[in-house]
Coordinates of C-alpha atoms in Angstrom, one line a residue:
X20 CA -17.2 137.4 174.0
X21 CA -18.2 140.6 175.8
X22 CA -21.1 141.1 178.0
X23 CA -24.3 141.5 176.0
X24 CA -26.3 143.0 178.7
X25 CA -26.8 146.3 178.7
X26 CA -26.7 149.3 176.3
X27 CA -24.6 151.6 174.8
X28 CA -25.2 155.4 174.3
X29 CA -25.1 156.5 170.6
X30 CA -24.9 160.3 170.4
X31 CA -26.9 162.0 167.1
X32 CA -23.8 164.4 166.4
X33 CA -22.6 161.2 165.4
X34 CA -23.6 162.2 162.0
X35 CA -21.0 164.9 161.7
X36 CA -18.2 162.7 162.5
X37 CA -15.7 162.4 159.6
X38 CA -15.9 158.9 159.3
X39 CA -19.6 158.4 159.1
X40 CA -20.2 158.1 155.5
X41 CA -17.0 155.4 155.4
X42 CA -19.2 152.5 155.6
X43 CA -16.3 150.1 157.0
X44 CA -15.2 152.3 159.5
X45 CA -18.4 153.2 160.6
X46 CA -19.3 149.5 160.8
X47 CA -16.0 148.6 162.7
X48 CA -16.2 151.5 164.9
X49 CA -20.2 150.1 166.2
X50 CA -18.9 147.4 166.6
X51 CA -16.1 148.2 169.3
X52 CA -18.7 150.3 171.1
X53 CA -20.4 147.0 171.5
X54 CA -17.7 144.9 172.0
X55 CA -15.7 147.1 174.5
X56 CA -15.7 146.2 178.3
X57 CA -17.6 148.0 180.5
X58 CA -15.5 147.0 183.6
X59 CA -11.9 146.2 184.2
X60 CA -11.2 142.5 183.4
X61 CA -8.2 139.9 183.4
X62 CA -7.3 137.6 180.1
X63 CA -4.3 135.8 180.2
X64 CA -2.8 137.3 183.3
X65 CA -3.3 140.9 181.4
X66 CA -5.7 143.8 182.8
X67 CA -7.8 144.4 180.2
X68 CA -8.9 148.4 181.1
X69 CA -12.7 149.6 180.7
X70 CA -13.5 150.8 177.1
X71 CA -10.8 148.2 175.8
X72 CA -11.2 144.5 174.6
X73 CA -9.4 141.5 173.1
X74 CA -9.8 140.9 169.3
X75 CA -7.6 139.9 166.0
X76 CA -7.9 141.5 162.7
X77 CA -9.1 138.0 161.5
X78 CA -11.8 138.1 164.6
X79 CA -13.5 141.5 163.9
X80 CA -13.5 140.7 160.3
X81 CA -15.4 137.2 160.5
X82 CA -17.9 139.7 163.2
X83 CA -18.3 142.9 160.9
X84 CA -18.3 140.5 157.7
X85 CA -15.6 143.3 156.5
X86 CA -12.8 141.8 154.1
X87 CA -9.3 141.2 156.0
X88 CA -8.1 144.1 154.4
X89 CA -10.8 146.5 154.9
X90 CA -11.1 145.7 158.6
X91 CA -6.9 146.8 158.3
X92 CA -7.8 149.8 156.3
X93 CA -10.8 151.0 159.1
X94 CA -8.9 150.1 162.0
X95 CA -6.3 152.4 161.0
X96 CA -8.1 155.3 159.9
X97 CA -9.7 155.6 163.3
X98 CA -6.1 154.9 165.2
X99 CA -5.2 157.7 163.2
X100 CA -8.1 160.1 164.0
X101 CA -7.2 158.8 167.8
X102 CA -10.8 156.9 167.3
X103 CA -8.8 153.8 169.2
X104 CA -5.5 152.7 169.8
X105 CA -4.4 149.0 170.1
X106 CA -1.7 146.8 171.4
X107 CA -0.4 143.8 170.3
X108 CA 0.3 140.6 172.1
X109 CA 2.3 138.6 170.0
X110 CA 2.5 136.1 172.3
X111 CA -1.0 134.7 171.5
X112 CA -1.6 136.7 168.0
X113 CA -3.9 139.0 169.8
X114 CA -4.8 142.4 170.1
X115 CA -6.1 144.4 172.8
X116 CA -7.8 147.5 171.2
X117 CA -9.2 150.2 173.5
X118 CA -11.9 152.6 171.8
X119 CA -12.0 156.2 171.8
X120 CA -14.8 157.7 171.8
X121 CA -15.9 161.4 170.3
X122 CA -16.3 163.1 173.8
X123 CA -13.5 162.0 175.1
X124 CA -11.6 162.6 172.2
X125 CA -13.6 165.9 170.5
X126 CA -11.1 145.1 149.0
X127 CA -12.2 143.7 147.4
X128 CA -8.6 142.0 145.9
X129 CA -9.5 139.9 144.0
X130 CA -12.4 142.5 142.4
X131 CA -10.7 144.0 139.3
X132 CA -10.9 147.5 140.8
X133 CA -7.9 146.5 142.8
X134 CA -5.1 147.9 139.8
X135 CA -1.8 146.9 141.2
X136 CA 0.4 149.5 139.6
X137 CA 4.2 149.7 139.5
X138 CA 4.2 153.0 141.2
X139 CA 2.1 151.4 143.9
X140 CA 4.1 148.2 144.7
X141 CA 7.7 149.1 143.3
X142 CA 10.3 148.6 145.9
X143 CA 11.6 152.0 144.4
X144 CA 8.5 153.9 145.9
X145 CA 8.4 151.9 148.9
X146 CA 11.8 152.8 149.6
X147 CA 11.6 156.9 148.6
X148 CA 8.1 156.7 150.6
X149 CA 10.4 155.5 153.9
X150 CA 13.0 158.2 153.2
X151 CA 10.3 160.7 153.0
X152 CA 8.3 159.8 155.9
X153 CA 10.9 158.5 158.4
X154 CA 8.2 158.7 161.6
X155 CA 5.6 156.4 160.1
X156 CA 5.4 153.0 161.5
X157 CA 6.3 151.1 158.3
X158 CA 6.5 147.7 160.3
X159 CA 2.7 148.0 160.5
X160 CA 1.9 147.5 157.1
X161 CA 2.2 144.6 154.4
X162 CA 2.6 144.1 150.8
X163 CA -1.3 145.0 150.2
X164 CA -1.3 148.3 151.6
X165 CA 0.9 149.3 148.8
X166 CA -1.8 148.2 146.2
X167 CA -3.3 151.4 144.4
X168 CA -6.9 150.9 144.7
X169 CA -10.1 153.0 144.6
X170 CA -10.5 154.9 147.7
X171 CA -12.8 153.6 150.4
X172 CA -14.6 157.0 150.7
X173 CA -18.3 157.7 149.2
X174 CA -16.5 161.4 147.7
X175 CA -14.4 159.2 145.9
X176 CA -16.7 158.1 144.2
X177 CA -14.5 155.0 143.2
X178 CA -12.4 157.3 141.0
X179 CA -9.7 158.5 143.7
X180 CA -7.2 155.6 143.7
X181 CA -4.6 155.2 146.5
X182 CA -3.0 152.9 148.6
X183 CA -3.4 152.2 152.3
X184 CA -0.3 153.5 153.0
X185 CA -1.1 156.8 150.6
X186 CA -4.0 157.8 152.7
X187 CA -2.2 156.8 155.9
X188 CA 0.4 160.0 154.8
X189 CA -2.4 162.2 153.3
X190 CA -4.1 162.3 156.6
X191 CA -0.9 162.8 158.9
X192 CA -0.1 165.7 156.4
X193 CA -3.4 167.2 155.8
X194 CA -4.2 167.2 159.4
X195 CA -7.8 166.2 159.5
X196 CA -10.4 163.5 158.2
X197 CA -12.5 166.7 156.9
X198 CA -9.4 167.9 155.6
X199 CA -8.7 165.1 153.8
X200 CA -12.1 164.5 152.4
X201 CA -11.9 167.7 150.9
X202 CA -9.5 166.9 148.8
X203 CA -10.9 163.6 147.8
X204 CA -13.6 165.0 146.8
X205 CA -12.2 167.4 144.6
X206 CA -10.2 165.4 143.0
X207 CA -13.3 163.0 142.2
X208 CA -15.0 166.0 141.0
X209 CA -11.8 167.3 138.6
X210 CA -11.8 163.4 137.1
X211 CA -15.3 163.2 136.6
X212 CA -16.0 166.8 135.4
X213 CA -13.1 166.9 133.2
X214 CA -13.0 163.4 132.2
X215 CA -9.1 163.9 133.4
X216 CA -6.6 161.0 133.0
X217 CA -4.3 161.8 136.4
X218 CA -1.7 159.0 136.7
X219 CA -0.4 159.8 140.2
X220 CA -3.3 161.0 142.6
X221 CA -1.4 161.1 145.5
X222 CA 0.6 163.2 144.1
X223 CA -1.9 165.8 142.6
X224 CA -3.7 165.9 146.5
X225 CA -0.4 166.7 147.9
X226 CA 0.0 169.7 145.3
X227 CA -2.9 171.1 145.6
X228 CA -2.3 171.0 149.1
X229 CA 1.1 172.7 149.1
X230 CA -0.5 175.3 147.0
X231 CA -3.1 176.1 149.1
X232 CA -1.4 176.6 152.1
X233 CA 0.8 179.6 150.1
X234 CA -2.5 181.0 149.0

């Protein structure tokens, strides 16, 4: 349990961050800033740096009161913004995750709004996704994170459906969070505006993408 002495300094620009209206990764990401060492310590015979701290997925979930799955999903979106990085110790099942923070680095399953689509959980896709993207760390994820589900993202407004693993790939190829909130959001707005039946959004982001970039 870390030290609960103390305070932590929480910057107002934090409002412009990309994540900050993603409720579960702005809840996980608090929570690290609490939970993060403020001095070098040893677990287990390992240094444990400052700024870093020993969790589980199961662990922060049971602290945030996040579902397993959207702990996953936050967790990952800020590795992939370079929000915090994490090793694992399989020797014990536990993580050390080390938090990165702005200045230094400038689910519901069982909900019926999960729709587990063939395009989403087919090993076909799995396997052309893999050819595609070759440098993505496929052993990270599992079966759920190829569950098409709505998008955990207030422009989505619950209308944008994609996987784990389909957002993972929209935000290495789009660059940014802001980039890819863009495009979230005008997808949501096309749907709702146009009452538009799109059967593959992933897709449809990526295209719009493409086209973009030849404008």
């Amino acid at each position: 349990m870390a030290d609960l002495n103390g305070y932590v300094k929480l910057y107002r620009q934090m409002i412009r961050w990309g994540w900050y209206r993603d409720i579960s990764v702005k809840v996980l990401f608090l929570h690290c800033l609490l939970m993060a060492n403020y001095q070098q310590a040893d677990w287990c015979g390992i240094t444990i740096q400052r700024g870093s701290f020993v969790t589980s997925i199961e662990e922060l979930s049971q602290q945030t009161g996040l579902t397993v799955q959207n702990t996953r999903t936050a967790l990952k979106k800020l590795t992939s913004t370079g929000n915090s990085t994490n090793k694992q110790q399989t020797a014990n099942k536990q993580q050390t995750g080390k938090l990165t923070t702005n200045e230094e680095n400038k689910e519901k399953k069982n909900n019926k709004e999960y729709i587990e689509v063939e395009e989403g959980v087919s090993s076909d896709c799995r396997k052309q996704l893999k050819e595609l993207y070759p440098d993505m760390d496929w052993d990270a994820y599992d079966n759920e994170d190829f569950i098409i589900r709505p998008v955990n993202s207030y422009s989505g407004r619950k209308v944008v459906m994609l996987s784990v693993v389909q957002e993972d790939i929209l935000l290495n190829e789009l660059g940014t969070v802001e980039t890819f909130e863009y495009y979230i959001s005008k997808l949501a707005d096309f749907i709702i505006s146009k009452n538009a039946n799109i059967k593959n959004h992933f897709a449809t982001i990526l295209k719009w993408s493409k086209e973009d970039e030849g404008v």
